[in-house]
Coordinates of C-alpha atoms in Angstrom, one line a residue:
F1 CA -64.5 0.9 -16.3
Y2 CA -63.9 -2.8 -17.1
N3 CA -60.6 -1.9 -18.7
N4 CA -59.3 -0.6 -15.4
V5 CA -60.3 -3.8 -13.6
N6 CA -58.8 -6.0 -16.4
A7 CA -55.5 -4.0 -16.3
S8 CA -55.3 -4.3 -12.5
I9 CA -55.6 -8.1 -12.7
M10 CA -53.5 -8.6 -15.8
F11 CA -50.6 -6.5 -14.6
I12 CA -50.1 -8.6 -11.4
P13 CA -48.2 -11.4 -13.1
L14 CA -46.1 -8.9 -15.1
M15 CA -45.2 -7.0 -11.9
I16 CA -44.1 -10.3 -10.3
A17 CA -42.2 -11.4 -13.4
F18 CA -40.3 -8.1 -14.0
E19 CA -40.2 -6.4 -10.6
A20 CA -40.0 -9.2 -8.1
E21 CA -36.7 -8.0 -6.5
P22 CA -37.9 -4.4 -5.8
L23 CA -41.3 -5.7 -4.7
M24 CA -39.7 -8.1 -2.2
A25 CA -37.4 -5.3 -0.9
S26 CA -40.3 -3.0 -0.4
W27 CA -42.3 -5.7 1.3
A28 CA -39.4 -6.5 3.7
S29 CA -38.8 -2.8 4.5
G30 CA -42.4 -2.0 5.1
Q31 CA -42.6 0.7 2.5
L32 CA -45.2 -1.2 0.6
F33 CA -47.6 -0.7 3.5
S34 CA -46.8 2.9 4.3
A35 CA -49.5 5.6 4.2
P36 CA -47.6 7.9 1.8
F37 CA -47.2 5.1 -0.7
W38 CA -50.9 4.3 -0.7
A39 CA -51.9 8.0 -0.8
A40 CA -49.8 8.5 -3.9
M41 CA -51.2 5.3 -5.4
M42 CA -54.8 6.5 -4.7
V43 CA -54.1 9.9 -6.3
A44 CA -52.5 8.4 -9.3
G45 CA -55.4 5.9 -9.7
F46 CA -57.9 8.7 -9.4
F47 CA -56.2 10.8 -12.1
G48 CA -55.8 7.8 -14.4
F49 CA -59.4 6.8 -14.1
S50 CA -60.4 10.5 -14.6
I51 CA -58.3 10.6 -17.8
G52 CA -60.2 7.5 -19.1
I53 CA -63.5 9.1 -18.4
V54 CA -62.5 12.4 -20.1
T55 CA -61.2 10.4 -23.1
V56 CA -64.6 8.7 -23.5
L57 CA -66.4 12.0 -23.2
Q58 CA -64.1 13.7 -25.7
I59 CA -64.6 10.9 -28.3
K60 CA -68.4 10.9 -27.7
A61 CA -68.5 14.7 -28.4
T62 CA -66.1 14.7 -31.3
S63 CA -64.5 11.8 -33.1
P64 CA -61.6 9.3 -32.5
L65 CA -59.5 11.2 -35.1
T66 CA -60.0 14.6 -33.4
H67 CA -59.1 12.9 -30.1
N68 CA -55.9 11.6 -31.6
I69 CA -55.0 14.9 -33.1
S70 CA -55.6 16.8 -29.8
G71 CA -53.5 14.1 -28.0
T72 CA -50.7 14.6 -30.4
A73 CA -50.8 18.4 -30.1
K74 CA -50.8 18.1 -26.3
A75 CA -47.7 15.9 -26.5
A76 CA -46.0 18.3 -28.8
V77 CA -46.7 21.2 -26.4
Q78 CA -45.5 19.2 -23.4
S79 CA -42.3 18.4 -25.2
M80 CA -41.7 22.0 -26.2
L81 CA -42.3 23.1 -22.6
A82 CA -39.9 20.4 -21.3
F83 CA -37.2 21.5 -23.7
Y84 CA -37.8 25.1 -22.6
I85 CA -37.9 24.5 -18.9
W86 CA -35.2 21.8 -18.5
K87 CA -33.0 23.0 -21.4
N88 CA -32.6 19.4 -22.7
P89 CA -30.9 19.2 -26.1
A90 CA -33.1 17.8 -28.9
T91 CA -31.5 15.7 -31.6
F92 CA -32.8 13.5 -34.4
M93 CA -31.5 10.5 -32.6
G94 CA -33.7 11.3 -29.6

């Protein structure tokens, strides 16, 4: 839980440093205060927090190595599905 709080506070200076122009444009246009924006942020935050909880539960039930292997396998399956669905060419250069 404390990692989420730390990240929320620590990312504010980085957002200002690297995304100041888009933030100011969103502020001026009012998009930063719109209900759809905050609804999307709440949904993303909920799922991000849920992933953190599931990660802790998985490591508690298995081991960090098993968690790492399952995460790598999941990423491989996601990549294969992306290549299959979107027909993106895969090369050794990326």
